[in-house]
mmCIF file of C-alpha atoms in Angstrom:
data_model
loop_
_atom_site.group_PDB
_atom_site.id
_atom_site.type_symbol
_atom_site.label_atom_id
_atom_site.label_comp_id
_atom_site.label_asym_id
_atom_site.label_seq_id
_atom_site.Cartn_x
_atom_site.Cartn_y
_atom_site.Cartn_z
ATOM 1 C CA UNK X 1 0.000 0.000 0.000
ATOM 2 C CA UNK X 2 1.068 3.296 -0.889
ATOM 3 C CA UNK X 3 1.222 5.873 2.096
ATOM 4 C CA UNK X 4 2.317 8.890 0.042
ATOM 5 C CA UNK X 5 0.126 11.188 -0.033
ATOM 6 C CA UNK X 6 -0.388 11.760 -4.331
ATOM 7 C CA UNK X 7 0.630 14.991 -6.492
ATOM 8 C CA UNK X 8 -2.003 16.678 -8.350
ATOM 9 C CA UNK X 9 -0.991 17.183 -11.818
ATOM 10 C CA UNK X 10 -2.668 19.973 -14.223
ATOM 11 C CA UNK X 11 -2.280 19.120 -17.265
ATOM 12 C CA UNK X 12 -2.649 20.680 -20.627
ATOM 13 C CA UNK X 13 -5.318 18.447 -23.116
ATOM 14 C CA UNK X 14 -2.649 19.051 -25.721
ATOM 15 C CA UNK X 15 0.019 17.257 -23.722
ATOM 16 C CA UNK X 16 -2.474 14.268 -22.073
ATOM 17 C CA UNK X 17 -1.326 11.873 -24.513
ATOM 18 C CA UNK X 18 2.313 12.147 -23.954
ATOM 19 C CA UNK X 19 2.111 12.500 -19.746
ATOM 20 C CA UNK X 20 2.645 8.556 -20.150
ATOM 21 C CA UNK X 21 2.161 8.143 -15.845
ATOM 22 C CA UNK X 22 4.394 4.861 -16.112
ATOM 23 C CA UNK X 23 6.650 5.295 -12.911
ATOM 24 C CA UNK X 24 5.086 4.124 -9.608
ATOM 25 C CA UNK X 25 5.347 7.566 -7.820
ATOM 26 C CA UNK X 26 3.493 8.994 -11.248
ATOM 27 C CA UNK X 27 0.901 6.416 -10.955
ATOM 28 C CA UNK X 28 0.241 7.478 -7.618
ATOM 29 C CA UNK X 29 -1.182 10.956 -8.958
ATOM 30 C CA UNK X 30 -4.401 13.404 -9.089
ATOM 31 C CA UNK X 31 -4.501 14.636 -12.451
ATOM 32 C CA UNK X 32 -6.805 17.419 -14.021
ATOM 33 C CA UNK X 33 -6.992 18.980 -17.305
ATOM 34 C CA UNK X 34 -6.950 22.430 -18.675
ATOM 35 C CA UNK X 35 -7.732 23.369 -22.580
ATOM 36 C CA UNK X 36 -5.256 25.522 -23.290
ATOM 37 C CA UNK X 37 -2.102 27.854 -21.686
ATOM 38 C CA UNK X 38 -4.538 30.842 -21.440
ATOM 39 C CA UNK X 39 -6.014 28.830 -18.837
ATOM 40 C CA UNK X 40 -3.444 28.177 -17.097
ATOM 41 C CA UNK X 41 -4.589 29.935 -13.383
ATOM 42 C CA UNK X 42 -2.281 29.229 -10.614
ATOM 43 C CA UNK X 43 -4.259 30.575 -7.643
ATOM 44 C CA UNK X 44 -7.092 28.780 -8.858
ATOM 45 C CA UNK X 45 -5.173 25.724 -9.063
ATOM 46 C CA UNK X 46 -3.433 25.864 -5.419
ATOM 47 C CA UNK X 47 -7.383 26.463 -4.364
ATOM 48 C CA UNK X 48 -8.541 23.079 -6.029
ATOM 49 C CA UNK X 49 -5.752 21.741 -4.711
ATOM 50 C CA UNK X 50 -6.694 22.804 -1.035
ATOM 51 C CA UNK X 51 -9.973 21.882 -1.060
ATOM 52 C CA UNK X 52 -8.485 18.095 -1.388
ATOM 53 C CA UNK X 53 -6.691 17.187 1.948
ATOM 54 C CA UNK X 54 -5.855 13.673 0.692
ATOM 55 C CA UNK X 55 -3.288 14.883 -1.701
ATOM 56 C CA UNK X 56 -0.318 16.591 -1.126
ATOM 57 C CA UNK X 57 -1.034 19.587 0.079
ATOM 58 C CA UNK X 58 2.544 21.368 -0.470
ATOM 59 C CA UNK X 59 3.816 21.440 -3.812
ATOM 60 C CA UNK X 60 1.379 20.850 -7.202
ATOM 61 C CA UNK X 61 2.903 20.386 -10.715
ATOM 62 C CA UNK X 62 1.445 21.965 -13.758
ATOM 63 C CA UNK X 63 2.142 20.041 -17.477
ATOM 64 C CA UNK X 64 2.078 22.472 -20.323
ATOM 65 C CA UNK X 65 2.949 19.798 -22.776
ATOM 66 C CA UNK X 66 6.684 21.379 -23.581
ATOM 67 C CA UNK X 67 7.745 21.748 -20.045
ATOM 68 C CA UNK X 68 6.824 20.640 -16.186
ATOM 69 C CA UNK X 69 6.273 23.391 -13.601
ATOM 70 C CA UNK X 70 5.929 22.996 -9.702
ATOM 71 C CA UNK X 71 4.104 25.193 -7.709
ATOM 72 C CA UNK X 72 4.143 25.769 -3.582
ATOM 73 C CA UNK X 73 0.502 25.467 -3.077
ATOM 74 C CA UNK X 74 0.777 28.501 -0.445
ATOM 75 C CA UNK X 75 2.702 30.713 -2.247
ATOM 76 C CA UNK X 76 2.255 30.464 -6.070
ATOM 77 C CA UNK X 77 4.439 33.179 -7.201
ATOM 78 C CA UNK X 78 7.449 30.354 -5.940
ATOM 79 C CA UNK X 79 8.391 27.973 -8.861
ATOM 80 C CA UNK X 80 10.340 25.514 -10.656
ATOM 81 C CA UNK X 81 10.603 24.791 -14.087
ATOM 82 C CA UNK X 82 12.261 21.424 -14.783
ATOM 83 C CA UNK X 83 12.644 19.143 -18.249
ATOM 84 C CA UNK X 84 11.000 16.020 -18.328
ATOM 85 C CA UNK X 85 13.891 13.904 -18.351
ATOM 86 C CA UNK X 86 14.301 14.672 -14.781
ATOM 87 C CA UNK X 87 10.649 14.753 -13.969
ATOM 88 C CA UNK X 88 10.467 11.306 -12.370
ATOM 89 C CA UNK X 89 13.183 12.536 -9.691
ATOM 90 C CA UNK X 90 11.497 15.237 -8.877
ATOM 91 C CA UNK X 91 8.095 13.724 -8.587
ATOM 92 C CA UNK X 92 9.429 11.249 -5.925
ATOM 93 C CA UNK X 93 11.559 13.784 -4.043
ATOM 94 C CA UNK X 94 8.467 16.129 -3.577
ATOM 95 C CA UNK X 95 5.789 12.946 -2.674
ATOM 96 C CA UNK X 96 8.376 11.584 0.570
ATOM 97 C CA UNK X 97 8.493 15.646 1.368
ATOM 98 C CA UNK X 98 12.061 15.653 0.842
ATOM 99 C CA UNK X 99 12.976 18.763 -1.048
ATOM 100 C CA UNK X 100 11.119 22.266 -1.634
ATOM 101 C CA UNK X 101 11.656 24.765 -4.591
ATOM 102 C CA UNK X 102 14.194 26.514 -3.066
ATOM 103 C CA UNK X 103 16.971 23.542 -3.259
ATOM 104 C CA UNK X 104 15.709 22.522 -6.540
ATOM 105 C CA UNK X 105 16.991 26.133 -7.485
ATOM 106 C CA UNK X 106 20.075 26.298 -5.071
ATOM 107 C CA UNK X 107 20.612 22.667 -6.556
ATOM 108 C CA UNK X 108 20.567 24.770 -10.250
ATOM 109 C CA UNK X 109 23.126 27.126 -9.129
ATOM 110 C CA UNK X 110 26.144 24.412 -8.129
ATOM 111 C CA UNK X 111 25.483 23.084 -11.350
ATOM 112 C CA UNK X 112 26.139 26.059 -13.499
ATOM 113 C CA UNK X 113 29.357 26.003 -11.830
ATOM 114 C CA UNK X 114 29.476 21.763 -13.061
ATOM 115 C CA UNK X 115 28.201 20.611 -16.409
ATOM 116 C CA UNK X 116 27.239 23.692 -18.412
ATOM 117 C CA UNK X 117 23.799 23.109 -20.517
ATOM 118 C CA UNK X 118 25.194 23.002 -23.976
ATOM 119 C CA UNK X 119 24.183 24.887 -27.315
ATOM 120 C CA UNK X 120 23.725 23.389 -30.589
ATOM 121 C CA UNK X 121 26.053 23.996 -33.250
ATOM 122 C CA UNK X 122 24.343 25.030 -37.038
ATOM 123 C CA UNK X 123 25.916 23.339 -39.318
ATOM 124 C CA UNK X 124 27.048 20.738 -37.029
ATOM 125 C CA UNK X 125 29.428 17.753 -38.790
ATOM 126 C CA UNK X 126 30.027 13.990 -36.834
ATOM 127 C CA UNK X 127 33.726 14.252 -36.808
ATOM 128 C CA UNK X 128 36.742 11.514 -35.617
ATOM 129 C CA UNK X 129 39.269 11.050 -33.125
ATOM 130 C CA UNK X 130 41.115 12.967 -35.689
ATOM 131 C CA UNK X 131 39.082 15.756 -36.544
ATOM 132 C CA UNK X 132 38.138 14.414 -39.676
ATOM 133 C CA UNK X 133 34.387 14.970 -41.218
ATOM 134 C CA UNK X 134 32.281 11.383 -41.190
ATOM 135 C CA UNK X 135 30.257 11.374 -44.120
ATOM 136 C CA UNK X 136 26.828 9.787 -43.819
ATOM 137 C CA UNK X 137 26.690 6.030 -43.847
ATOM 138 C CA UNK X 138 30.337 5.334 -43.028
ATOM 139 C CA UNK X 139 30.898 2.816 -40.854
ATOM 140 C CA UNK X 140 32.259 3.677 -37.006
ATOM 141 C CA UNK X 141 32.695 2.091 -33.583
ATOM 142 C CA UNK X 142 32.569 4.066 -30.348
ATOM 143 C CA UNK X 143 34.903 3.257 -27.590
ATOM 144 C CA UNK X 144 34.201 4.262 -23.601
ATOM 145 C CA UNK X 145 36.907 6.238 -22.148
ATOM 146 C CA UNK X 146 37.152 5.279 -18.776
ATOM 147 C CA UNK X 147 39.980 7.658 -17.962
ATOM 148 C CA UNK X 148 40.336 9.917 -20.903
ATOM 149 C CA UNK X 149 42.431 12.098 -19.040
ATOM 150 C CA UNK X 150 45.461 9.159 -18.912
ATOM 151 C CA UNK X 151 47.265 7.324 -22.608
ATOM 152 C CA UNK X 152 45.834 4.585 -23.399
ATOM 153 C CA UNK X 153 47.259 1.288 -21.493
ATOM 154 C CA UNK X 154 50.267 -0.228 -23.617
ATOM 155 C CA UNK X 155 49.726 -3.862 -23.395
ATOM 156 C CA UNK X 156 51.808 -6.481 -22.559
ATOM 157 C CA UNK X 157 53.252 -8.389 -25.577
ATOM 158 C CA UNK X 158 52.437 -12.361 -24.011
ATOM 159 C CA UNK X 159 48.690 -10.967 -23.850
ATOM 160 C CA UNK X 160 48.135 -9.841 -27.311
ATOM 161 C CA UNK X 161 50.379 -12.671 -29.079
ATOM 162 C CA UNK X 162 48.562 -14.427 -31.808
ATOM 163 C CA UNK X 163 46.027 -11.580 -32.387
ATOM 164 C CA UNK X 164 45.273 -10.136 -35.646
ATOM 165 C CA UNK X 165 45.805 -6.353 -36.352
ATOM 166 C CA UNK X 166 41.610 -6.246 -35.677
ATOM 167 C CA UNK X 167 41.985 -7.998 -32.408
ATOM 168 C CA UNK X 168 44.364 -5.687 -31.381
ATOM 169 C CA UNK X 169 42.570 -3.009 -32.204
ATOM 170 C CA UNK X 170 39.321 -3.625 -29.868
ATOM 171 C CA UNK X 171 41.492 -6.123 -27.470
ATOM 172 C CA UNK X 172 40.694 -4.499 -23.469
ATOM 173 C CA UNK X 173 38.818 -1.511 -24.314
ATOM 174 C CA UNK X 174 35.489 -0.600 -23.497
ATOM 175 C CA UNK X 175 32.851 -0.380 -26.146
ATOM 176 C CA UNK X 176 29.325 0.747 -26.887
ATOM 177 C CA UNK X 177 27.469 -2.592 -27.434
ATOM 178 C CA UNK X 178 23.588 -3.097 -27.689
ATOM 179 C CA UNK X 179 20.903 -5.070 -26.160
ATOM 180 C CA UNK X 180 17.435 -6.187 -26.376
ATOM 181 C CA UNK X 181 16.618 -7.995 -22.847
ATOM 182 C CA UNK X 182 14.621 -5.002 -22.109
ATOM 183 C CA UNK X 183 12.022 -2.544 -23.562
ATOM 184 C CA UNK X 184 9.737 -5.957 -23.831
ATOM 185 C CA UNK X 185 12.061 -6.748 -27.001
ATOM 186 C CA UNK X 186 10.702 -4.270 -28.938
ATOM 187 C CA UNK X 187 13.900 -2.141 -29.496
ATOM 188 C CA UNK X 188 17.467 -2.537 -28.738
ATOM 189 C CA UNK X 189 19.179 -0.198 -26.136
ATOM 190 C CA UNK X 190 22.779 0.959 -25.518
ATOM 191 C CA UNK X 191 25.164 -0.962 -23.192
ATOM 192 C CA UNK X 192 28.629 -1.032 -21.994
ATOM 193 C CA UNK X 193 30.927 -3.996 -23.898
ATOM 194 C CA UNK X 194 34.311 -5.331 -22.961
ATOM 195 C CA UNK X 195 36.543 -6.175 -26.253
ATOM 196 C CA UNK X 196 33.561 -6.348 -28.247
ATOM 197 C CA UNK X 197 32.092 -3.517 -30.639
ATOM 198 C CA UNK X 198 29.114 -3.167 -32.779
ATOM 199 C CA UNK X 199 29.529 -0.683 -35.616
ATOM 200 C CA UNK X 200 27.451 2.309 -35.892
ATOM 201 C CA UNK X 201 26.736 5.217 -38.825
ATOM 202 C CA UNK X 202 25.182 8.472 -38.966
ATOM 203 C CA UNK X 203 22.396 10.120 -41.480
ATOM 204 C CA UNK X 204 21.851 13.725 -41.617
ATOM 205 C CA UNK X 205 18.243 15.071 -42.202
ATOM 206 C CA UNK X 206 17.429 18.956 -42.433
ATOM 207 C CA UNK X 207 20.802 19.644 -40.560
ATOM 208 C CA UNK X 208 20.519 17.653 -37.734
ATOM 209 C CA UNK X 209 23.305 14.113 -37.376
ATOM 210 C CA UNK X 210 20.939 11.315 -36.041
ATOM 211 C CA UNK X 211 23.565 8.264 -35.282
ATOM 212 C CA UNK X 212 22.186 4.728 -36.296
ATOM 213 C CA UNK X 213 22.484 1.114 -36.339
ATOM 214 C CA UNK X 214 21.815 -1.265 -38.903
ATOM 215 C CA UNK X 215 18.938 1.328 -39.595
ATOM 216 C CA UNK X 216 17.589 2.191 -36.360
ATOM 217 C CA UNK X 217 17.932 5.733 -34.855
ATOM 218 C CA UNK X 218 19.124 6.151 -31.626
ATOM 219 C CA UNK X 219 16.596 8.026 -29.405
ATOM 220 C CA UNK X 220 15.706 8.108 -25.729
ATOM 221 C CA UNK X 221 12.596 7.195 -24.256
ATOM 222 C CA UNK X 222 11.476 10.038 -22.257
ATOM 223 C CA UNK X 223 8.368 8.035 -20.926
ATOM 224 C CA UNK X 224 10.656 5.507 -19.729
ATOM 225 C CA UNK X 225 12.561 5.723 -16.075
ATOM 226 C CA UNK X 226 15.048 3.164 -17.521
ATOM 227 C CA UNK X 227 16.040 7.089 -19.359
ATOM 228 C CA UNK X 228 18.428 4.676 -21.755
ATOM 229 C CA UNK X 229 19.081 5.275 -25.195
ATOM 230 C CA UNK X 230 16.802 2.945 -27.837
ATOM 231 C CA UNK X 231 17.512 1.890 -31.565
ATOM 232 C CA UNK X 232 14.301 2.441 -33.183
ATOM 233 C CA UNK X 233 13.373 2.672 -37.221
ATOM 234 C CA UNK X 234 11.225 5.841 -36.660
ATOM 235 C CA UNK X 235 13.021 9.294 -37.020
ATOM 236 C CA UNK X 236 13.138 10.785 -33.237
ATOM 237 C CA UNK X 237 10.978 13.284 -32.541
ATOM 238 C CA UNK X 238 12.540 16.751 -30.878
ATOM 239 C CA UNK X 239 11.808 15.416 -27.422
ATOM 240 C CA UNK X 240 13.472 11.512 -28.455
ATOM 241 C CA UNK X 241 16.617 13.257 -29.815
ATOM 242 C CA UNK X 242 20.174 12.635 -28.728
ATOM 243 C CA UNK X 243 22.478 15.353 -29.122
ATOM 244 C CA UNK X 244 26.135 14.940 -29.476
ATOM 245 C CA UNK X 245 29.078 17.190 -28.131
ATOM 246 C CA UNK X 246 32.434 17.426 -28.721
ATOM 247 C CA UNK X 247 35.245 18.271 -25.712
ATOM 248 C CA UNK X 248 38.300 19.656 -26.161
ATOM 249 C CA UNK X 249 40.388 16.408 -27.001
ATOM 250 C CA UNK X 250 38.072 15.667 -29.738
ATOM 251 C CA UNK X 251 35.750 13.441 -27.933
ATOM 252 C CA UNK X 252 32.004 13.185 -27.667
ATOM 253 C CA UNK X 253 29.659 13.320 -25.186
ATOM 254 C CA UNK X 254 25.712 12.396 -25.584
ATOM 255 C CA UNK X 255 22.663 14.291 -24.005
ATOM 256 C CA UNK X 256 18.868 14.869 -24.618
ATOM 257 C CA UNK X 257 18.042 17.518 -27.220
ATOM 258 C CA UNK X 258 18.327 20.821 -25.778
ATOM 259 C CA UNK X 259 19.682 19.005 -22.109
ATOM 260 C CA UNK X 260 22.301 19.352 -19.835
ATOM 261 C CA UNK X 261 22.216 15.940 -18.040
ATOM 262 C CA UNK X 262 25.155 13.909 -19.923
ATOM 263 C CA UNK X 263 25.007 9.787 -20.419
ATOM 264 C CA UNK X 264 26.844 7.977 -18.158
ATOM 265 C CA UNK X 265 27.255 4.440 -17.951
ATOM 266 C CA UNK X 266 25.975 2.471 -14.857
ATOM 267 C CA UNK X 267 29.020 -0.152 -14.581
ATOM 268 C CA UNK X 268 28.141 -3.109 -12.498
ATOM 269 C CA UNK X 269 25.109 -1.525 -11.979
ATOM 270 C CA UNK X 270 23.099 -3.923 -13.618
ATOM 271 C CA UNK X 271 24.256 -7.339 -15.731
ATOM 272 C CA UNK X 272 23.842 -5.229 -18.905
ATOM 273 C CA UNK X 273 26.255 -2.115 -17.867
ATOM 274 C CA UNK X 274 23.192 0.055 -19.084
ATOM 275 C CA UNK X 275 24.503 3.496 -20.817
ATOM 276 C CA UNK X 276 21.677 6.073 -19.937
ATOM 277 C CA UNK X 277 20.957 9.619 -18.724
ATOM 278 C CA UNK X 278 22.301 9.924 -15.340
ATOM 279 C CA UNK X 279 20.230 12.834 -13.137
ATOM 280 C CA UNK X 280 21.565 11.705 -9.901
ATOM 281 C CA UNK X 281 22.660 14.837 -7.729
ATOM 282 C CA UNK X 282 25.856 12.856 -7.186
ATOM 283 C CA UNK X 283 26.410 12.297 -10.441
ATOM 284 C CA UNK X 284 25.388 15.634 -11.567
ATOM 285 C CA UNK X 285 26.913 18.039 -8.924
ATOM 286 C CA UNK X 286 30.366 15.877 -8.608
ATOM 287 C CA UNK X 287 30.620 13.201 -11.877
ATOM 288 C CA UNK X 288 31.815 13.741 -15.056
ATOM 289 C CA UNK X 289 30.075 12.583 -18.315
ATOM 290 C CA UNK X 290 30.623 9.628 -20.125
ATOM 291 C CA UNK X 291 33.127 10.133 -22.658
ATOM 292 C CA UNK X 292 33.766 8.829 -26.643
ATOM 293 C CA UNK X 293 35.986 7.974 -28.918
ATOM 294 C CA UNK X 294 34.726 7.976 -32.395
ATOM 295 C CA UNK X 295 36.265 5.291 -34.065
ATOM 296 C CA UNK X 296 36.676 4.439 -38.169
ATOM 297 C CA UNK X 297 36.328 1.486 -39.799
#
């Protein structure tokens, strides 16, 4: 039995369809609908919310369909807009009572000072570990830095007798990999891979680099609290979009469209070393993102 008190949701009709209440704090939720943004009444919404005891009577969360928005209930000129990547996070943070808006927004203010929220590029080109441009449909494998700040490890000669030039190549290094144990099958997802690679490619439509795999586009499932990244044969909608960066060594870095919270990968975490969005405070106030090497075949 859940004891948590549920958080009243207003949500815009235009967004009701893509709310997608899948994660168990969600599900646990009061939810009313408005027509439009002009109707969007804040006061009138912290009043509908006080008249029902039996939800939480604190904080209230408005959906416009583009962006989530929490509201003190007794004070509605305090709030909090927040992407919905991270939505699930704060949902269950505000149901236990442990958080109000004001460290959601001191929580904003260490991060400017950690991973900057990162602008897209016009023109933007998928590039190598040697600058050069990858033209679309060109083969490529992407290896996990672990520690991109050290060389890589020279290894030792008894180890890598016998192997082909290939084998040396991919021999102990980590490597994007996929997976389809989860999801209910329908679509693979991203993992971590020891000495084993998967090639991928990239297709450019209306000036935008989607990256690929045997002609699936990666995209993340922003209904999903797995937050992984999917191989799907659908073009990604603005929301499903992965962006790509590039750091000063030449290396890449993943995030939503338009987002500042980086992929990491969850070693050991699970059996399948799951890459995904990682919106952990630790991760996001102290971690670093996961880092690529873009690899040619």
């Amino acid at each position: 039995m859940n004891e948590q008190k549920p958080i009243h949701y207003f949500v815009c009709s235009k967004g009701s369809d893509s709310l997608g209440l899948t994660n168990a704090t969600e599900d646990n939720t009061i939810v009313e609908y408005f027509d439009s943004e002009e109707d969007v009444d804040l006061a009138k919404f912290a009043e509908i919310v006080k008249t029902k005891p039996n939800c939480n009577q604190k904080h209230f969360i408005v959906y416009r369909g583009d962006d989530y928005c929490v509201v003190e209930t007794y004070n509605v000129e305090k709030t909090y807009v927040f992407d919905s990547i991270i939505r699930f996070r704060i949902a269950a943070t505000l149901a236990v009572g442990e958080a109000s808006i004001d460290e959601f927004i001191e929580q904003d203010k260490r991060l400017e000072n950690g991973f900057a929220k990162p602008e897209r590029q016009a023109g933007f080109k998928l590039r190598d570990a040697n600058g050069e441009i990858i033209p679309d449909g060109i083969k490529f494998v992407l290896q996990i830095l672990r520690n991109p700040e050290e060389d890589e490890n020279e290894e030792d000669d008894e180890d890598t007798k016998g192997l082909s030039k290939e084998e040396l190549l991919y021999y102990n290094k980590d490597w994007i990999g996929i997976n389809s144990l989860m999801n209910d099958g329908k679509d693979y997802f991203l993992c971590a891979q020891e000495s084993n690679y998967v090639s991928f490619e990239c297709e450019t439509i209306d000036d935008i680099v989607y990256l690929k795999h045997d002609g699936g586009y990666f995209y993340f499932d922003i209904d999903n609290k797995f937050s992984g990244i999917f191989i799907g044969k659908a073009v990604p909608t603005k929301e499903q979009r992965v962006q790509i960066h590039y750091d000063n060594n030449g290396d890449i870095c993943l995030t939503a469209w338009g987002g500042r919270v980086y992929v990491a990968c969850g070693w050991f975490e699970t059996a399948y070393n799951v890459v995904r969005l990682d919106d952990t405070e630790k991760q996001l106030c102290w971690g670093s993102p996961m880092k690529l090497r873009l690899v040619r075949l």
